[in-house]
Amino acid sequence: MSDPSKAVTYDELGFVGKIRIDNPPVNALNREVRTGMAEALTQATANPRVKVVLITSAGSMFSAGADLKEFDGQLAGPSLQQLQETIEMAPVPVVAAISGLALGGGLELALACHYRLAHKSAKLGLPEITLGIVPGAGGTQRLPRLIGSRAALEMILSGAPITAADAKSKGLVDEVIEGDLHDSAIKFCKQLVHDGGGPRPTRDLTVPDRLDESVISEALGAHARALRGRTTQTLVVEAVKAATLPFAQGIAVEAAIANKSLASRESLALRHVFFAERESGKVEAVPERSTQPEIERVAIVGAGTMGNGIAMAFADAGRSVTLIDNDEAALTRSRDIIRSNYASSVKRGRIRQETVDERTSRISGSTKLSAVSSADIAIEAVFEDMDLKKRVLSDLDSLFPSERLIATNTSTLSITELGRATAHPGRVLGLHFFVPAHASKLLEIVRGKETSSDTIATALHVAKVLKKIAVVSGDGFGFIGNRMMLDGYFREAEQLLLEGASPQQVDAALEQFGFAMGPQRVSDLGGNDVGTKVRLQLYKRESRPDPYFVIADRLTELGRLGQKTGRGFYRYQDGGRDALPDPEVEKLIETLARERGIARRKIGDEEIVERCILALINVGALVLEEGIASRASDVDVVWTSGYGFPRHLGGPMFYADTLGLAHVARRIWHYQEKLGPYWRPAGLLEKLAGENSSFEQWDRQRKRAIPTPAA
Ligand code: 3H9
């Protein structure tokens, strides 16, 4: 009899032995599941009445694969590979019925079965590469036997799941089921026995093709951009090549390669980011709710770039949006911009015109602030000006039911001060969207001193609705990301320019490190004036000693705003995006350095990278000790999902841990001696370095807590 409290249940339906995986939330193949399945298989094959075994799953997916949490310790119970051996060698046929997702080890489990059925909505994939892992439970050996080496290599390198129909056409599944999967699978099993279909071990198949060098380089080339700076792909190629060996040899090669990948820094970093992204949305002292408030209608005040992007983000998530602006012309412009943004997505084949029509029909405009009253939440996205924003928030507060959330979209202003412009500061918080708001992954949720936990809980739900990765930040200048960018990373990049490096050298060095774009190219893309405006807000709150962005601010003064004006740190020809060195900028930098008595010299790429990254890490530590961020892993999420820090290095704080904090502190002292007092290690960094500890340990020791607002 089946026991519903177990991760695996076993039932006999006539001569069909049915094994069901039931391990929420994702049916990960942990020890309990592997043990349960091994026991169920023993029971099924020991019973002569059982003629066929069916493997199914409870919940919405077949299985998300191996339990990633088990990778850090000693594996207990039967391994997945042992379980697969039992399945493949079973005396009766074993059938997998796949619904939802079959990923990684989940798909590999199905590959070891003798027959595979997939519901038409199912998706099948080997996403291990996204975690720096080479599929290690036969994926690189059985998949080529079923679909060929070339197709297998493509699937493993892309990491993206394929549809059931695609899987059928490739020969990965035997049948696609349109109706009820369970009933159809039982029928299939009965028919199989009736037809005398026996076990069909995948290992006995011959791989139909070999990987030659041209196929390999074409496949690697197709994913070169996504896999820039990575190494797992080379291991994948090695493992798939081994599929043409006899199975026992090939599987041994795979095991050795998979273990190597699991132990790599790259994989540790990628797994760290995977869990950090899931952790960031959990904040203690914020109520876990059994039901969430409805977010069906959203009011956005301000039809500028941010307002438009946020409107698109909600429309994409199926919500109705009222875009409010007192300027009728701004609303018309906004409609055109939104249409043209969607049109370019249609042109690139990303969405269909019907979808666009549906989405745009959800966005309406109004010139009256009172239109906000029927919305579930209101987001203020007017120009970045304290007085203007205060006025809008105060008006919103009086027009909008007092229990509903009011967010302000700002990257610089004090949420506490803005909240105090209303009679209900508990319901006011910051939502820092990144440009373009409809496509960017990160959302910083900023808590002011009076923001209530309930408001934060609603904002976390809003992030889920938008499918964005949320990180809660305290209310300090620049929050988490911009503070680290301005005071750490970009500031040091400018300092290096003054000392003698060129913009192209700094950018190339950091791109080589793994950033998609170096700091100067980023400034030119976003607009140097944007940074200058941010700093003007900063100087209203705090001061910074000279030289602090003297180059970027002078470029703004000169109208060299970046790509949009064809000149910035670089020259751009004919509206193009190619950043060309500009001798005028070189001269300007030399003058600014001379005025400050900074001696210029040749600077090596290694120093550029070291100083920029150490500065970033150090301000990250400050952000943590000030309580602006509550977890080092949150800082990593902000930088990998919002600022282009290479994911395979795990984010700045994880990267610091891999360098060793004692080393990091030593190098900061070194630069302090060489360059002066602005290179002072953060207290937290010195403390952890002194204790031979790490940011990861610091995270572990601390309870989850909402960052306390900065004093
Ligand atoms: C593998 O299989 C190796 C083999 O080749 C070789 C082995 C020898 N393990 O993402 P969500 C947790 S490598 C443990 O928020 P969604 C997750 O942490 C694996 N836990 O939901 C979260 O926990 P919490 C290859 C896992 O609906 C909860 O489940 N497989 C795992 O947005 C919900 O997750 C992959 O790379 C796991 N494998 O997305 C797939 N997966 O609630 C990795 C999830 O405590 N997983 N959790 O925060 C995913 O891509 C997504 O989680 C998935 C669901 C698409 C499945």
Coordinates of N, CA and C and ligand atoms in Angstrom, one line a residue, residues 25-26 28-29 61 63-69 71 75 80-81 101 103-106 108 126-128 130-131 133-139 258 262 274-275 278-279 282, ligand 1:
P25 N 9.3 20.8 -3.0 CA 8.5 21.5 -4.0 C 8.9 21.1 -5.4
V26 N 10.1 20.4 -5.6 CA 10.5 20.2 -7.0 C 10.9 18.8 -7.4
A28 N 13.1 17.0 -6.0 CA 14.6 16.8 -6.1 C 14.9 15.3 -5.7
L29 N 15.9 14.7 -6.4 CA 16.2 13.3 -6.2 C 17.2 13.2 -5.0
M61 N 5.8 18.9 -11.4 CA 6.9 18.6 -12.2 C 7.4 17.1 -12.0
S63 N 10.8 16.1 -12.1 CA 11.8 16.3 -11.2 C 12.8 17.3 -11.7
A64 N 13.3 18.2 -10.7 CA 14.3 19.2 -11.1 C 15.7 18.7 -11.0
G65 N 15.8 17.4 -10.7 CA 17.1 16.8 -10.8 C 17.7 16.5 -9.4
A66 N 19.0 16.3 -9.4 CA 19.7 16.0 -8.1 C 19.4 17.1 -7.1
D67 N 19.5 16.7 -5.8 CA 19.3 17.7 -4.8 C 20.6 18.5 -4.6
L68 N 20.6 19.8 -5.0 CA 21.8 20.6 -5.0 C 22.4 20.7 -3.6
K69 N 21.6 20.6 -2.6 CA 22.1 20.8 -1.3 C 22.9 19.6 -0.8
F71 N 25.2 18.3 -2.6 CA 26.5 18.3 -3.3 C 27.7 18.7 -2.3
L75 N 27.7 12.1 0.0 CA 26.4 11.5 -0.4 C 26.0 10.3 0.3
L80 N 22.4 8.1 -7.5 CA 21.5 8.2 -8.6 C 22.0 7.2 -9.7
Q81 N 23.3 7.1 -9.8 CA 23.8 6.1 -10.8 C 23.5 4.7 -10.5
L101 N 8.3 19.6 -15.6 CA 9.7 19.7 -16.0 C 10.5 18.4 -15.6
L103 N 14.3 17.9 -15.4 CA 15.6 18.6 -15.6 C 16.8 17.8 -14.9
G104 N 17.9 18.0 -15.5 CA 19.1 17.4 -14.9 C 19.0 16.0 -14.6
G105 N 19.3 15.6 -13.3 CA 19.2 14.2 -12.9 C 17.8 13.7 -13.1
G106 N 16.7 14.6 -13.2 CA 15.4 14.1 -13.4 C 15.2 13.5 -14.8
E108 N 17.9 12.6 -16.6 CA 18.8 11.4 -16.6 C 18.1 10.2 -16.1
L126 N 18.8 19.5 -19.7 CA 19.9 19.3 -18.9 C 20.6 20.7 -18.6
P127 N 20.1 21.4 -17.5 CA 20.5 22.7 -17.3 C 21.8 22.8 -16.5
E128 N 22.5 21.6 -16.2 CA 23.6 21.6 -15.3 C 24.7 22.7 -15.7
T130 N 24.4 25.6 -16.4 CA 24.2 26.9 -15.8 C 24.7 26.9 -14.4
L131 N 24.9 25.7 -13.8 CA 25.5 25.6 -12.5 C 26.9 25.2 -12.5
I133 N 28.1 22.5 -13.9 CA 28.2 21.1 -13.7 C 28.1 20.3 -15.0
V134 N 28.8 19.3 -15.2 CA 28.7 18.4 -16.3 C 27.7 17.3 -15.9
P135 N 26.6 17.1 -16.7 CA 25.6 16.1 -16.3 C 26.4 14.8 -15.9
G136 N 26.1 14.3 -14.7 CA 26.9 13.2 -14.2 C 26.2 11.9 -13.8
A137 N 24.9 11.8 -14.3 CA 24.2 10.6 -14.1 C 23.8 10.0 -15.4
G138 N 24.8 9.9 -16.3 CA 24.6 9.3 -17.6 C 24.1 10.2 -18.7
G139 N 23.8 11.5 -18.4 CA 23.3 12.4 -19.4 C 24.2 12.5 -20.6
A258 N 32.5 14.8 -14.3 CA 31.4 15.5 -13.5 C 31.9 15.8 -12.1
L262 N 32.1 19.5 -10.5 CA 31.4 19.8 -9.2 C 32.4 20.5 -8.2
F274 N 22.8 30.7 -7.4 CA 21.5 30.0 -7.5 C 20.7 30.1 -6.2
F275 N 21.4 29.7 -5.1 CA 20.7 29.7 -3.8 C 20.6 31.2 -3.3
R278 N 17.5 32.7 -4.5 CA 16.2 32.2 -3.9 C 16.1 32.7 -2.5
E279 N 17.2 32.9 -1.8 CA 17.3 33.4 -0.4 C 16.9 34.9 -0.3
K282 N 13.6 36.1 0.8 CA 13.1 35.7 2.2 C 13.6 36.6 3.2
Ligands
3H9_1 C1 21.9 17.6 -11.4 O1 20.8 17.1 -11.6 C2 23.2 16.8 -11.5 C3 23.2 15.5 -12.2 O2 23.5 15.7 -13.6 C4 24.2 14.6 -11.6 C5 24.0 14.2 -10.3 C6 25.0 13.1 -9.9 N1 18.0 20.8 -5.6 O3 13.5 28.0 -8.2 P1 12.4 27.9 -7.3 C7 14.6 24.5 -4.5 S1 22.2 19.2 -11.1 C8 17.6 21.3 -4.4 O4 12.1 29.0 -6.4 P2 10.6 27.9 -9.6 C9 14.9 26.0 -4.5 O5 16.1 26.2 -3.8 C10 20.6 19.8 -11.0 N2 16.7 22.3 -4.3 O6 11.0 27.6 -8.1 C11 13.6 26.5 -3.8 O7 13.8 26.3 -2.4 P3 13.2 27.3 -1.3 C12 20.0 20.2 -12.3 C13 16.1 22.8 -5.4 O8 9.3 27.3 -9.7 C14 12.5 25.6 -4.3 O9 13.1 24.4 -4.8 N3 18.8 20.9 -12.1 C15 16.5 22.3 -6.7 O10 10.8 29.3 -9.9 C16 11.7 26.2 -5.4 O11 12.6 26.6 -6.5 C17 18.7 22.2 -12.2 O12 19.7 22.9 -12.5 C18 17.4 21.3 -6.8 N4 17.8 20.7 -7.9 O13 11.7 27.1 -10.5 C19 17.4 22.8 -11.9 N5 15.8 23.0 -7.6 O14 11.8 27.2 -1.5 C20 17.5 23.8 -10.8 C21 15.0 23.9 -6.9 O15 13.7 26.7 -0.1 N6 16.2 24.4 -10.4 N7 15.2 23.8 -5.6 O16 13.8 28.6 -1.7 C22 15.5 25.3 -11.2 O17 16.0 25.7 -12.3 C23 14.2 25.9 -10.7 O18 14.2 25.7 -9.3 C24 13.0 25.2 -11.2 C25 11.7 25.7 -10.5 C26 12.8 25.6 -12.7 C27 13.0 23.7 -11.1

